[in-house]
Amino acid sequence: MTRPDPLPAAVIGAGPAGLRAAQRLVAAGLRPILLDEAAEPGGQIYRRPPPALAALRGPAALYGADAGRALALARMFETIRGHVDYRPQTLVWNAARVAGGAFLLQLRGADGVDADLRVRAVVLATGAMDRVVPVPGWTRPGVFSLGGAQVILKAQAHLIGRRPVFAGSGPLLYLVAWQYAKAGARPAAVIDAASLGAKMRAAPAMLARPRLLLRGARMALDLRRMGVPVIEGALAERIEQRGDGLVLHWRAGSRSGLVDCDAVGMGHGLKPERQLADLLGCPVVFDPRSGQWHSTTDAAGRSPVSGVYLAGDMVRINGAHCAEAAGEMAAGALLRDLGLARVSAPRRALLRLALARAATFRRGLEQAFALPPAAIRDMPDDTIVCRCEGVSAGDLRRAIDLWGPADLNRLKAVTRCGMGRCQGRLCGATAGALMAAEAGLPPDAPGPLRGQAPVKPLPLPIFPKGAA
Ligand SMILES: Cc1cc2nc3c(=O)[nH]c(=O)nc-3n(C[C@H](O)[C@H](O)[C@H](O)COP(=O)(O)OP(=O)(O)OC[C@H]3O[C@@H](n4cnc5c(N)ncnc54)[C@H](O)[C@@H]3O)c2cc1C
C-alpha cells in the first residue's frame, strides 16, 4: 500500500536510473511523481517506438544484447505503475528551491499546458545527450548526431540514409554504425577519432566490464567483416554537398581522404544533462579526463543541496547497468534522510560494487576515446559553433582577442554563443574548450555556462484560430 503524501517526492526521468529510483520509493510505501518528457518509460537506451511501429522491430532488433534488461525493466515498471503518479510527455523546464525547504518544478504537460508542482525532495535522473564537436558543414541537411540517428531508427523505424558515414568517437559510434548495418543500411565508413593505440592502452581499465568490452570489440569486427571501412585515429574535417549527396573529408596525421555518402551521423561521446541540477544550485567540478563539468554527489547520490539527489548519466556517463544501481542508491539515500527506510548492508555493498566497476570501465572509455586537442585547436574559423545564433569559431576567436580571456558566460554575453534556444547545451562545451585553447589557459579556466530556464526549447502556445 502506498500512502498519500501532501508534499511528495519527484523523480525526473523515467530511464533506468529514474525507474529504479521510483521502484525503491514505492517499496518504502511512497507514491512518487515520475516525470518524463518522453511518451514511454525506458530512457535513451530502452526508447520505445510508438505502438503503431512496435510490431516492425521487436525488442531483440531494437535493443540487441540488452533486450533482456529492457524487458525486465519494463515488466518491473508495470508492477509499480499503479503506485506511481507517472506523467509522461511532461517536460520539467524549470526548478527552484522555495520556502519551507520545498522545491517548485515548472512543467509543460502532454496537453501543452503549464503547471507548477511543489515537492519535498527530488531525484534527478535526466540522463545525457550527444556531445558533438562541430566541423564546417555539420549544420547541413543530412547531418545528424549519433543519438539522433539512433532515435530515428529506434523510435521511427527509419534510417538517416542508405549509405551513411558515422564519425566521431566513443562506444556509441560503433554501436550506431552496427545497428544501422543490421537494419539494412550499408555504412560508407566509420571515422573514429580514437587511435588503436589509445584503445589498447585503455584495455586494462575496460576489463572491469569484460562482457561489455567484448561486445564492443565484436561490433567493430562485425563492421569490418561486413565490408565497412573503419578508419581509426582520424578526424572529420569538413562536410560538403555534392549533387544529392554529401562528402565527408577526414584527416589522420599526414593521411587524408574523403567519403561519398548520403547522410552523416556524428558525435564524440555523451554529455550529462545537468541543467536542472544547476538551477537547483548543485555545484560542479571539472574532470580533465572527460573534459567536462560534472555535478558533485556523495557515494549514495546526495547532492550538497539538501533534498536533491542525482543518479545515472546526468552525474557521470556510466551506462545503463550502473544507472539502475545509482537510481536505487539515490532513492535509498532520500528515504534514509527522511527517516523512512534504510538499504540493507549487503544490498548497499552490491550496489557500490556495480558503481565501482562502472567507474573503472568509464575511466577506460575516457582514456580510449579522449577528444584529440586538434579537434578544437585546429577548428577552422568558418565552423559554426553555436547553430542557434550562427556564431562561428572565428567570431569566438575574435571576441577572445578583443575582450581578453575571461569566463565563458562573458563570452556568451558578447557573442550570443549559447544564448539561443538550446541554451548552450550543444555549444557550451566547445566554446569553453575553444576559449581555453585560444588563450592558452587550463581547460577549466573558462568555467561552465550558467544554467538557464527553460532548460529545453519550449514551444509557445498557439492561440486557436479566431481568438482575439
Ligand atoms: C542519445 C543516446 C543514445 C544512447 N544509446 C545507447 C545504446 O544504444 N546502448 C547503450 O548501452 N547506451 C546508450 N546510451 C547511454 C544510455 O542511454 C545511458 O547510459 C542510460 O540510459 C542512462 O540511464 P539514465 O536513466 O541515467 O538516463 P536516460 O536513459 O537518458 O533517461 C533520462 C530520462 O530523463 C528524461 N528527461 C531528461 N530531461 C528531462 C526534463 N527536463 N524533463 C522531463 N524529462 C526529462 C528523458 O526523456 C529520459 O527518458 C545512449 C545515450 C544517449 C544520450
CSV table of N, CA and C and ligand atoms in Angstrom, one decimal, residues 12-19 35-38 40-47 62-63 66 90-94 125-130 145-148 150-151 154 172 175-176 179 212 215 270-271 273 275-276 311-321 323-324 455-456, ligand 1:
chain,number,residue,atom,x,y,z
A,12,ILE,N,12.7,12.8,-11.7
A,12,ILE,CA,12.6,13.4,-13.0
A,12,ILE,C,13.5,12.5,-14.0
A,13,GLY,N,12.8,11.9,-14.9
A,13,GLY,CA,13.5,11.0,-15.8
A,13,GLY,C,13.0,9.5,-15.6
A,14,ALA,N,12.4,8.9,-16.6
A,14,ALA,CA,12.0,7.5,-16.5
A,14,ALA,C,12.9,6.6,-17.3
A,15,GLY,N,14.2,6.8,-17.2
A,15,GLY,CA,15.2,5.9,-17.8
A,15,GLY,C,15.5,4.9,-16.7
A,16,PRO,N,16.6,4.1,-17.0
A,16,PRO,CA,17.0,3.1,-16.0
A,16,PRO,C,17.2,3.6,-14.6
A,17,ALA,N,17.8,4.8,-14.5
A,17,ALA,CA,18.0,5.4,-13.1
A,17,ALA,C,16.7,5.8,-12.5
A,18,GLY,N,15.9,6.5,-13.2
A,18,GLY,CA,14.6,7.0,-12.6
A,18,GLY,C,13.7,5.9,-12.3
A,19,LEU,N,13.6,4.9,-13.1
A,19,LEU,CA,12.7,3.8,-12.9
A,19,LEU,C,13.1,3.0,-11.6
A,35,LEU,N,8.2,12.0,-13.6
A,35,LEU,CA,8.0,12.9,-14.7
A,35,LEU,C,9.0,12.6,-15.9
A,36,ASP,N,8.5,12.6,-17.1
A,36,ASP,CA,9.4,12.3,-18.2
A,36,ASP,C,8.8,13.0,-19.4
A,37,GLU,N,9.7,13.6,-20.2
A,37,GLU,CA,9.2,14.3,-21.4
A,37,GLU,C,8.9,13.3,-22.5
A,38,ALA,N,9.4,12.1,-22.4
A,38,ALA,CA,9.1,11.0,-23.4
A,38,ALA,C,7.7,10.5,-23.2
A,40,GLU,N,7.0,7.3,-23.4
A,40,GLU,CA,7.0,5.9,-22.8
A,40,GLU,C,8.2,5.9,-21.9
A,41,PRO,N,8.1,5.0,-20.8
A,41,PRO,CA,9.3,4.9,-20.0
A,41,PRO,C,10.4,4.1,-20.7
A,42,GLY,N,11.6,4.2,-20.1
A,42,GLY,CA,12.7,3.4,-20.7
A,42,GLY,C,14.0,4.2,-20.9
A,43,GLY,N,13.8,5.6,-21.1
A,43,GLY,CA,15.0,6.4,-21.3
A,43,GLY,C,15.6,6.3,-22.6
A,44,GLN,N,16.9,6.7,-22.8
A,44,GLN,CA,17.5,6.7,-24.1
A,44,GLN,C,17.8,5.2,-24.6
A,45,ILE,N,18.3,4.4,-23.7
A,45,ILE,CA,18.7,3.1,-24.2
A,45,ILE,C,17.5,2.2,-24.6
A,46,TYR,N,16.5,2.3,-23.7
A,46,TYR,CA,15.3,1.4,-23.9
A,46,TYR,C,14.2,2.2,-24.5
A,47,ARG,N,14.5,3.2,-25.4
A,47,ARG,CA,13.5,4.0,-26.0
A,47,ARG,C,12.5,3.1,-26.8
A,62,LEU,N,15.6,-4.1,-31.5
A,62,LEU,CA,15.7,-2.7,-31.0
A,62,LEU,C,16.9,-2.6,-30.0
A,63,TYR,N,17.0,-3.6,-29.2
A,63,TYR,CA,18.0,-3.5,-28.1
A,63,TYR,C,19.1,-4.5,-28.1
A,66,ASP,N,20.9,-6.1,-25.1
A,66,ASP,CA,20.2,-5.5,-23.9
A,66,ASP,C,18.7,-5.8,-23.8
A,90,THR,N,5.9,15.0,-20.2
A,90,THR,CA,5.9,16.2,-19.3
A,90,THR,C,7.3,16.7,-19.1
A,91,LEU,N,7.6,17.8,-19.7
A,91,LEU,CA,8.9,18.4,-19.6
A,91,LEU,C,9.0,19.3,-18.3
A,92,VAL,N,10.0,19.0,-17.5
A,92,VAL,CA,10.3,19.9,-16.4
A,92,VAL,C,11.3,21.0,-16.9
A,93,TRP,N,10.8,22.2,-17.1
A,93,TRP,CA,11.6,23.2,-17.7
A,93,TRP,C,12.2,24.2,-16.8
A,94,ASN,N,11.8,24.1,-15.5
A,94,ASN,CA,12.5,25.0,-14.5
A,94,ASN,C,12.3,24.3,-13.1
A,125,ALA,N,17.2,12.3,-12.6
A,125,ALA,CA,17.7,11.2,-13.4
A,125,ALA,C,17.5,11.5,-14.8
A,126,THR,N,18.1,12.7,-15.2
A,126,THR,CA,17.8,13.2,-16.5
A,126,THR,C,18.7,12.8,-17.7
A,127,GLY,N,19.6,11.9,-17.4
A,127,GLY,CA,20.4,11.2,-18.4
A,127,GLY,C,21.4,12.1,-19.1
A,128,ALA,N,21.7,11.9,-20.4
A,128,ALA,CA,22.7,12.5,-21.1
A,128,ALA,C,22.3,12.9,-22.5
A,129,MET,N,23.1,13.6,-23.2
A,129,MET,CA,22.8,13.9,-24.6
A,129,MET,C,24.1,13.8,-25.4
A,130,ASP,N,24.0,13.8,-26.7
A,130,ASP,CA,25.2,13.8,-27.5
A,130,ASP,C,26.1,14.9,-27.3
A,145,SER,N,23.2,14.0,-35.2
A,145,SER,CA,24.0,13.5,-34.1
A,145,SER,C,23.9,12.0,-34.1
A,146,LEU,N,24.8,11.3,-33.5
A,146,LEU,CA,24.7,9.8,-33.4
A,146,LEU,C,23.4,9.4,-32.7
A,147,GLY,N,23.1,10.1,-31.6
A,147,GLY,CA,21.9,9.8,-30.8
A,147,GLY,C,20.7,10.1,-31.6
A,148,GLY,N,20.7,11.2,-32.4
A,148,GLY,CA,19.6,11.5,-33.3
A,148,GLY,C,19.4,10.4,-34.3
A,150,GLN,N,20.2,7.3,-33.9
A,150,GLN,CA,19.6,6.2,-33.3
A,150,GLN,C,18.2,6.3,-32.9
A,151,VAL,N,17.8,7.5,-32.5
A,151,VAL,CA,16.4,7.8,-32.2
A,151,VAL,C,15.5,7.5,-33.4
A,154,LYS,N,15.3,3.8,-33.7
A,154,LYS,CA,14.6,3.1,-32.7
A,154,LYS,C,13.1,3.5,-32.6
A,172,LEU,N,29.2,4.7,-28.7
A,172,LEU,CA,28.0,4.9,-29.5
A,172,LEU,C,28.3,5.0,-31.0
A,175,LEU,N,28.4,1.4,-32.0
A,175,LEU,CA,27.0,0.8,-31.8
A,175,LEU,C,26.0,1.2,-32.9
A,176,VAL,N,26.0,2.6,-33.1
A,176,VAL,CA,25.0,3.1,-34.1
A,176,VAL,C,25.3,2.6,-35.5
A,179,GLN,N,24.2,-1.0,-35.6
A,179,GLN,CA,22.7,-1.1,-35.6
A,179,GLN,C,22.2,-0.7,-37.0
A,212,LEU,N,31.2,-6.3,-21.7
A,212,LEU,CA,30.9,-5.1,-22.5
A,212,LEU,C,32.0,-4.8,-23.4
A,215,ARG,N,31.8,-7.1,-26.3
A,215,ARG,CA,30.7,-6.8,-27.2
A,215,ARG,C,31.1,-5.7,-28.1
A,270,LEU,N,29.1,11.4,-24.8
A,270,LEU,CA,27.9,11.9,-24.2
A,270,LEU,C,28.2,13.0,-23.2
A,271,LYS,N,27.2,13.8,-22.9
A,271,LYS,CA,27.4,15.0,-22.0
A,271,LYS,C,26.2,14.9,-21.0
A,273,GLU,N,23.1,15.7,-18.8
A,273,GLU,CA,22.0,16.7,-18.8
A,273,GLU,C,21.8,17.2,-17.4
A,275,GLN,N,21.2,20.5,-16.4
A,275,GLN,CA,20.7,21.9,-16.2
A,275,GLN,C,19.8,22.1,-15.0
A,276,LEU,N,18.9,21.1,-14.8
A,276,LEU,CA,18.0,21.2,-13.6
A,276,LEU,C,18.8,21.3,-12.3
A,311,ALA,N,21.3,10.9,-10.0
A,311,ALA,CA,21.5,9.5,-10.4
A,311,ALA,C,21.7,9.3,-11.9
A,312,GLY,N,22.5,8.3,-12.2
A,312,GLY,CA,22.6,7.9,-13.6
A,312,GLY,C,23.6,8.8,-14.4
A,313,ASP,N,23.3,8.8,-15.7
A,313,ASP,CA,24.2,9.5,-16.7
A,313,ASP,C,24.2,11.0,-16.4
A,314,MET,N,23.3,11.6,-15.7
A,314,MET,CA,23.3,13.0,-15.5
A,314,MET,C,24.5,13.4,-14.6
A,315,VAL,N,25.0,12.4,-13.9
A,315,VAL,CA,26.1,12.7,-13.0
A,315,VAL,C,27.4,12.3,-13.7
A,316,ARG,N,27.5,11.0,-14.2
A,316,ARG,CA,28.6,10.5,-14.9
A,316,ARG,C,28.1,9.5,-16.0
A,317,ILE,N,28.8,9.5,-17.1
A,317,ILE,CA,28.3,8.6,-18.2
A,317,ILE,C,28.8,7.2,-17.9
A,318,ASN,N,28.1,6.5,-17.0
A,318,ASN,CA,28.5,5.2,-16.6
A,318,ASN,C,27.7,4.0,-17.2
A,319,GLY,N,26.7,4.4,-18.1
A,319,GLY,CA,25.9,3.3,-18.8
A,319,GLY,C,24.7,2.9,-18.0
A,320,ALA,N,23.9,2.2,-18.7
A,320,ALA,CA,22.5,1.8,-18.2
A,320,ALA,C,22.5,0.9,-17.0
A,321,HIS,N,23.5,0.0,-17.0
A,321,HIS,CA,23.5,-1.0,-15.9
A,321,HIS,C,23.8,-0.2,-14.6
A,323,ALA,N,23.4,2.9,-14.1
A,323,ALA,CA,22.3,3.9,-13.9
A,323,ALA,C,21.2,3.3,-13.0
A,324,GLU,N,20.9,2.0,-13.2
A,324,GLU,CA,19.9,1.3,-12.4
A,324,GLU,C,20.4,1.3,-10.9
A,455,VAL,N,15.0,24.9,-19.6
A,455,VAL,CA,16.2,24.1,-19.8
A,455,VAL,C,16.2,23.4,-21.2
A,456,LYS,N,15.0,23.3,-21.8
A,456,LYS,CA,14.9,22.8,-23.2
A,456,LYS,C,14.0,23.7,-24.0
B,1,LIG,C1,21.1,9.6,-27.5
B,1,LIG,C2,21.6,8.4,-26.6
B,1,LIG,C3,21.6,7.1,-27.1
B,1,LIG,C4,22.1,6.1,-26.3
B,1,LIG,N1,22.1,4.8,-26.8
B,1,LIG,C5,22.6,3.8,-26.1
B,1,LIG,C6,22.5,2.5,-26.5
B,1,LIG,O1,22.0,2.2,-27.6
B,1,LIG,N2,23.1,1.5,-25.8
B,1,LIG,C7,23.6,1.8,-24.5
B,1,LIG,O2,24.1,0.9,-23.9
B,1,LIG,N3,23.6,3.0,-24.1
B,1,LIG,C8,23.1,4.0,-24.8
B,1,LIG,N4,23.2,5.3,-24.3
B,1,LIG,C9,23.6,5.5,-22.9
B,1,LIG,C10,22.4,5.0,-22.0
B,1,LIG,O3,21.3,5.5,-22.6
B,1,LIG,C11,22.6,5.5,-20.7
B,1,LIG,O4,23.8,5.1,-20.1
B,1,LIG,C12,21.4,5.1,-19.8
B,1,LIG,O5,20.2,5.1,-20.4
B,1,LIG,C13,21.4,6.0,-18.6
B,1,LIG,O6,20.2,5.9,-17.9
B,1,LIG,P1,19.6,7.2,-17.2
B,1,LIG,O7,18.4,6.7,-16.5
B,1,LIG,O8,20.7,7.8,-16.4
B,1,LIG,O9,19.3,8.2,-18.3
B,1,LIG,P2,18.3,8.1,-19.6
B,1,LIG,O10,18.1,6.7,-20.0
B,1,LIG,O11,18.9,9.0,-20.6
B,1,LIG,O12,16.9,8.7,-19.1
B,1,LIG,C14,16.8,10.0,-18.8
B,1,LIG,C15,15.3,10.4,-19.0
B,1,LIG,O13,15.1,11.7,-18.5
B,1,LIG,C16,14.2,12.3,-19.3
B,1,LIG,N5,14.4,13.8,-19.2
B,1,LIG,C17,15.6,14.5,-19.3
B,1,LIG,N6,15.4,15.8,-19.0
B,1,LIG,C18,14.1,15.9,-18.7
B,1,LIG,C19,13.3,17.0,-18.3
B,1,LIG,N7,13.9,18.3,-18.2
B,1,LIG,N8,12.0,16.9,-18.1
B,1,LIG,C20,11.5,15.6,-18.2
B,1,LIG,N9,12.1,14.5,-18.5
B,1,LIG,C21,13.5,14.7,-18.8
B,1,LIG,C22,14.4,11.8,-20.7
B,1,LIG,O14,13.3,11.9,-21.5
B,1,LIG,C23,14.8,10.4,-20.4
B,1,LIG,O15,13.8,9.5,-20.6
B,1,LIG,C24,22.6,6.4,-25.1
B,1,LIG,C25,22.6,7.7,-24.6
B,1,LIG,C26,22.1,8.7,-25.3
B,1,LIG,C27,22.1,10.1,-24.8
